[in-house]
Amino acid sequence: MTQRLSNKVAFVTAAGQGIGRAICESFIAQGARVIATDLDAGKLAGLAAARAEKLDVRSTAAVEALAGAVTQEFGPPDILVNCAGFVHPGSALDCGEADWDFSFDLNVKSIHRTLRAFLPGMVEKRRGSIVNISSVASSIRGVPNRYVYGATKAAIIGLTKSVAIDFIRQGIRANAICPGTIETPSLDGRVEDLSKATGKATDKVRQDFIDRQPMGRLGTAAEVAALALFLASDEASYVTGQIHLVDGGMAL
């Protein structure tokens, strides 16, 4: 049986753990040559990637330098997956200007950087699938204490639609995935932080996250990766500019 991503090159940010790593593992299993990147290169250990690189997506110079090296070695990627992000907790009253700037720089401008770096080559070969990780906490739904996070994830949806329409005639597809609450190391960290801040037991905090999911459980990174695999593959060749929910009914 032909692998779904045979002969395709994929560039993935925040690939060291959670959703990013699950996407890499899924892509590799389906024949893609994956360039896996993460701010912490140590987290990339064990991935059978074609290339594993430390990358600070908040650095334009770093993104451009790595994009140049990757394109020289592999050619322009067929697939670009933007997973890097940070969940800042709290309302508008808990978000200072530095918090706002950091969140938008990491969650949104990082995508702008990879697009600027890779789109010209993708357009030149008239083929490419861009998958951006947004969230249900965005323009889809307001979630308590996700003020700047929700704003950044809504921005990703708008950015994705703009890229999709601007380059639709050049063979480029762009889609956004909006997960609900997913079991990841990042969530584990948020549970611990919230437990310390509220005095609640970690089990109670985790249960609160589960209770807000209508399906009654957390999602898995593999479930998000399965959707990313479809969007990256030729099976989704007629799908672009759309918001794709994998949320256990959270948006209902």
C-alpha positions as a Python dict, from the first residue, in 0.01 Angstrom:
ca = {
    (1, 'M'): (0, 0, 0),
    (2, 'T'): (131, 345, -92),
    (3, 'Q'): (208, 564, 206),
    (4, 'R'): (-2, 878, 220),
    (5, 'L'): (291, 1122, 232),
    (6, 'S'): (544, 937, 16),
    (7, 'N'): (803, 1169, -143),
    (8, 'K'): (678, 1470, 55),
    (9, 'V'): (890, 1698, 270),
    (10, 'A'): (732, 1843, 585),
    (11, 'F'): (860, 2121, 811),
    (12, 'V'): (713, 2119, 1163),
    (13, 'T'): (763, 2367, 1447),
    (14, 'A'): (734, 2282, 1820),
    (15, 'A'): (792, 1918, 1729),
    (16, 'G'): (946, 1807, 2057),
    (17, 'Q'): (633, 1708, 2246),
    (18, 'G'): (256, 1700, 2244),
    (19, 'I'): (70, 1778, 1922),
    (20, 'G'): (382, 1869, 1725),
    (21, 'R'): (558, 1545, 1805),
    (22, 'A'): (249, 1334, 1733),
    (23, 'I'): (219, 1505, 1395),
    (24, 'C'): (583, 1430, 1317),
    (25, 'E'): (543, 1065, 1415),
    (26, 'S'): (232, 1034, 1201),
    (27, 'F'): (394, 1199, 900),
    (28, 'I'): (710, 988, 929),
    (29, 'A'): (502, 670, 948),
    (30, 'Q'): (331, 773, 626),
    (31, 'G'): (654, 824, 433),
    (32, 'A'): (728, 1195, 473),
    (33, 'R'): (1076, 1332, 519),
    (34, 'V'): (1023, 1549, 825),
    (35, 'I'): (1231, 1846, 935),
    (36, 'A'): (1145, 1857, 1305),
    (37, 'T'): (1225, 2175, 1497),
    (38, 'D'): (1192, 2286, 1857),
    (39, 'L'): (1331, 2551, 2087),
    (40, 'D'): (1459, 2264, 2303),
    (41, 'A'): (1651, 2038, 2063),
    (42, 'G'): (1679, 1771, 2332),
    (43, 'K'): (1306, 1704, 2304),
    (44, 'L'): (1356, 1592, 1944),
    (45, 'A'): (1552, 1284, 2052),
    (46, 'G'): (1406, 958, 1926),
    (47, 'L'): (1225, 1108, 1629),
    (48, 'A'): (1316, 941, 1300),
    (49, 'A'): (1327, 1279, 1132),
    (50, 'A'): (1520, 1354, 817),
    (51, 'R'): (1658, 1653, 1007),
    (52, 'A'): (1611, 1765, 1367),
    (53, 'E'): (1704, 2123, 1452),
    (54, 'K'): (1687, 2369, 1738),
    (55, 'L'): (1477, 2665, 1626),
    (56, 'D'): (1358, 2977, 1803),
    (57, 'V'): (1052, 3072, 1597),
    (58, 'R'): (1060, 3417, 1759),
    (59, 'S'): (1382, 3492, 1570),
    (60, 'T'): (1333, 3601, 1209),
    (61, 'A'): (1702, 3550, 1139),
    (62, 'A'): (1694, 3195, 1277),
    (63, 'V'): (1384, 3100, 1079),
    (64, 'E'): (1524, 3244, 757),
    (65, 'A'): (1862, 3077, 804),
    (66, 'L'): (1712, 2734, 868),
    (67, 'A'): (1461, 2774, 585),
    (68, 'G'): (1748, 2849, 349),
    (69, 'A'): (1944, 2544, 462),
    (70, 'V'): (1642, 2315, 445),
    (71, 'T'): (1542, 2438, 100),
    (72, 'Q'): (1895, 2387, -27),
    (73, 'E'): (1901, 2029, 101),
    (74, 'F'): (1542, 1915, 38),
    (75, 'G'): (1385, 2178, -185),
    (76, 'P'): (1081, 2379, -74),
    (77, 'P'): (865, 2179, 168),
    (78, 'D'): (542, 2025, 48),
    (79, 'I'): (394, 2062, 396),
    (80, 'L'): (438, 2336, 656),
    (81, 'V'): (293, 2275, 1004),
    (82, 'N'): (297, 2558, 1258),
    (83, 'C'): (250, 2421, 1611),
    (84, 'A'): (444, 2664, 1830),
    (85, 'G'): (234, 2832, 2094),
    (86, 'F'): (189, 2938, 2455),
    (87, 'V'): (-121, 2947, 2673),
    (88, 'H'): (-126, 3265, 2880),
    (89, 'P'): (-390, 3238, 3155),
    (90, 'G'): (-618, 3511, 3278),
    (91, 'S'): (-846, 3793, 3169),
    (92, 'A'): (-762, 4134, 3023),
    (93, 'L'): (-677, 4250, 3374),
    (94, 'D'): (-411, 3981, 3403),
    (95, 'C'): (-244, 4060, 3071),
    (96, 'G'): (25, 4326, 3066),
    (97, 'E'): (177, 4464, 2748),
    (98, 'A'): (475, 4227, 2775),
    (99, 'D'): (237, 3930, 2805),
    (100, 'W'): (40, 4049, 2503),
    (101, 'D'): (352, 4103, 2293),
    (102, 'F'): (504, 3766, 2387),
    (103, 'S'): (187, 3573, 2309),
    (104, 'F'): (134, 3736, 1972),
    (105, 'D'): (501, 3701, 1883),
    (106, 'L'): (512, 3330, 1962),
    (107, 'N'): (162, 3224, 1862),
    (108, 'V'): (104, 3439, 1553),
    (109, 'K'): (415, 3617, 1427),
    (110, 'S'): (607, 3289, 1430),
    (111, 'I'): (368, 3171, 1157),
    (112, 'H'): (426, 3492, 965),
    (113, 'R'): (799, 3419, 981),
    (114, 'T'): (771, 3064, 846),
    (115, 'L'): (529, 3174, 576),
    (116, 'R'): (763, 3449, 459),
    (117, 'A'): (1050, 3202, 458),
    (118, 'F'): (885, 2910, 278),
    (119, 'L'): (595, 3044, 71),
    (120, 'P'): (807, 3174, -219),
    (121, 'G'): (950, 2827, -284),
    (122, 'M'): (613, 2658, -242),
    (123, 'V'): (454, 2903, -483),
    (124, 'E'): (736, 2852, -732),
    (125, 'K'): (668, 2479, -748),
    (126, 'R'): (292, 2544, -727),
    (127, 'R'): (226, 2294, -453),
    (128, 'G'): (197, 2305, -77),
    (129, 'S'): (-21, 2237, 226),
    (130, 'I'): (-2, 2468, 527),
    (131, 'V'): (-152, 2348, 856),
    (132, 'N'): (-176, 2596, 1143),
    (133, 'I'): (-270, 2492, 1495),
    (134, 'S'): (-532, 2730, 1632),
    (135, 'S'): (-781, 2645, 1909),
    (136, 'V'): (-1148, 2626, 1996),
    (137, 'A'): (-1061, 2912, 2234),
    (138, 'S'): (-1056, 3172, 1956),
    (139, 'S'): (-1326, 3323, 1735),
    (140, 'I'): (-1497, 2984, 1770),
    (141, 'R'): (-1577, 3017, 2136),
    (142, 'G'): (-1493, 3236, 2433),
    (143, 'V'): (-1325, 3038, 2709),
    (144, 'P'): (-1280, 3186, 3059),
    (145, 'N'): (-934, 3316, 3143),
    (146, 'R'): (-799, 3279, 2791),
    (147, 'Y'): (-803, 3648, 2695),
    (148, 'V'): (-481, 3695, 2498),
    (149, 'Y'): (-455, 3327, 2406),
    (150, 'G'): (-801, 3339, 2248),
    (151, 'A'): (-708, 3657, 2067),
    (152, 'T'): (-396, 3499, 1918),
    (153, 'K'): (-578, 3185, 1813),
    (154, 'A'): (-850, 3393, 1646),
    (155, 'A'): (-575, 3578, 1462),
    (156, 'I'): (-439, 3246, 1335),
    (157, 'I'): (-778, 3166, 1184),
    (158, 'G'): (-785, 3501, 1003),
    (159, 'L'): (-425, 3458, 889),
    (160, 'T'): (-499, 3110, 757),
    (161, 'K'): (-797, 3226, 554),
    (162, 'S'): (-597, 3515, 409),
    (163, 'V'): (-314, 3288, 297),
    (164, 'A'): (-561, 3041, 152),
    (165, 'I'): (-736, 3300, -66),
    (166, 'D'): (-420, 3484, -167),
    (167, 'F'): (-245, 3172, -300),
    (168, 'I'): (-533, 2946, -402),
    (169, 'R'): (-447, 2978, -772),
    (170, 'Q'): (-80, 2901, -703),
    (171, 'G'): (-148, 2551, -573),
    (172, 'I'): (-120, 2638, -204),
    (173, 'R'): (-373, 2514, 51),
    (174, 'A'): (-394, 2649, 406),
    (175, 'N'): (-612, 2514, 685),
    (176, 'A'): (-643, 2566, 1060),
    (177, 'I'): (-694, 2295, 1320),
    (178, 'C'): (-881, 2399, 1634),
    (179, 'P'): (-831, 2145, 1913),
    (180, 'G'): (-1026, 2131, 2234),
    (181, 'T'): (-845, 2030, 2552),
    (182, 'I'): (-572, 1783, 2461),
    (183, 'E'): (-368, 1562, 2692),
    (184, 'T'): (-14, 1699, 2649),
    (185, 'P'): (288, 1791, 2863),
    (186, 'S'): (180, 2153, 2820),
    (187, 'L'): (-155, 2075, 2982),
    (188, 'D'): (23, 1895, 3264),
    (189, 'G'): (219, 2213, 3330),
    (190, 'R'): (-95, 2425, 3331),
    (191, 'V'): (-264, 2186, 3573),
    (192, 'E'): (29, 2212, 3813),
    (193, 'D'): (43, 2591, 3786),
    (194, 'L'): (-330, 2627, 3841),
    (195, 'S'): (-316, 2391, 4137),
    (196, 'K'): (-48, 2605, 4300),
    (197, 'A'): (-234, 2928, 4224),
    (198, 'T'): (-573, 2810, 4355),
    (199, 'G'): (-476, 2563, 4624),
    (200, 'K'): (-686, 2294, 4455),
    (201, 'A'): (-552, 1941, 4430),
    (202, 'T'): (-406, 1859, 4089),
    (203, 'D'): (-662, 1580, 4041),
    (204, 'K'): (-946, 1830, 4093),
    (205, 'V'): (-791, 2080, 3852),
    (206, 'R'): (-747, 1809, 3588),
    (207, 'Q'): (-1105, 1696, 3639),
    (208, 'D'): (-1222, 2054, 3580),
    (209, 'F'): (-1054, 2044, 3239),
    (210, 'I'): (-1220, 1710, 3164),
    (211, 'D'): (-1561, 1835, 3276),
    (212, 'R'): (-1562, 2117, 3022),
    (213, 'Q'): (-1535, 1860, 2741),
    (214, 'P'): (-1886, 1742, 2643),
    (215, 'M'): (-1743, 1404, 2544),
    (216, 'G'): (-1630, 1358, 2902),
    (217, 'R'): (-1263, 1303, 2829),
    (218, 'L'): (-956, 1485, 2707),
    (219, 'G'): (-844, 1451, 2348),
    (220, 'T'): (-514, 1294, 2250),
    (221, 'A'): (-234, 1440, 2044),
    (222, 'A'): (-270, 1142, 1810),
    (223, 'E'): (-629, 1245, 1735),
    (224, 'V'): (-511, 1591, 1633),
    (225, 'A'): (-230, 1438, 1429),
    (226, 'A'): (-477, 1223, 1236),
    (227, 'L'): (-655, 1537, 1118),
    (228, 'A'): (-326, 1707, 1033),
    (229, 'L'): (-226, 1402, 828),
    (230, 'F'): (-546, 1424, 624),
    (231, 'L'): (-503, 1797, 562),
    (232, 'A'): (-139, 1750, 462),
    (233, 'S'): (-215, 1466, 223),
    (234, 'D'): (-345, 1470, -133),
    (235, 'E'): (-672, 1332, 3),
    (236, 'A'): (-749, 1692, 107),
    (237, 'S'): (-656, 1840, -230),
    (238, 'Y'): (-991, 2022, -254),
    (239, 'V'): (-987, 2152, 105),
    (240, 'T'): (-851, 2496, 186),
    (241, 'G'): (-914, 2801, 401),
    (242, 'Q'): (-1121, 2611, 654),
    (243, 'I'): (-1142, 2571, 1031),
    (244, 'H'): (-1130, 2206, 1137),
    (245, 'L'): (-1245, 2121, 1489),
    (246, 'V'): (-1111, 1827, 1687),
    (247, 'D'): (-1263, 1923, 2019),
    (248, 'G'): (-1479, 1651, 2170),
    (249, 'G'): (-1783, 1873, 2120),
    (250, 'M'): (-1642, 2172, 2309),
    (251, 'A'): (-1772, 2415, 2046),
    (252, 'L'): (-2129, 2283, 2065),
}
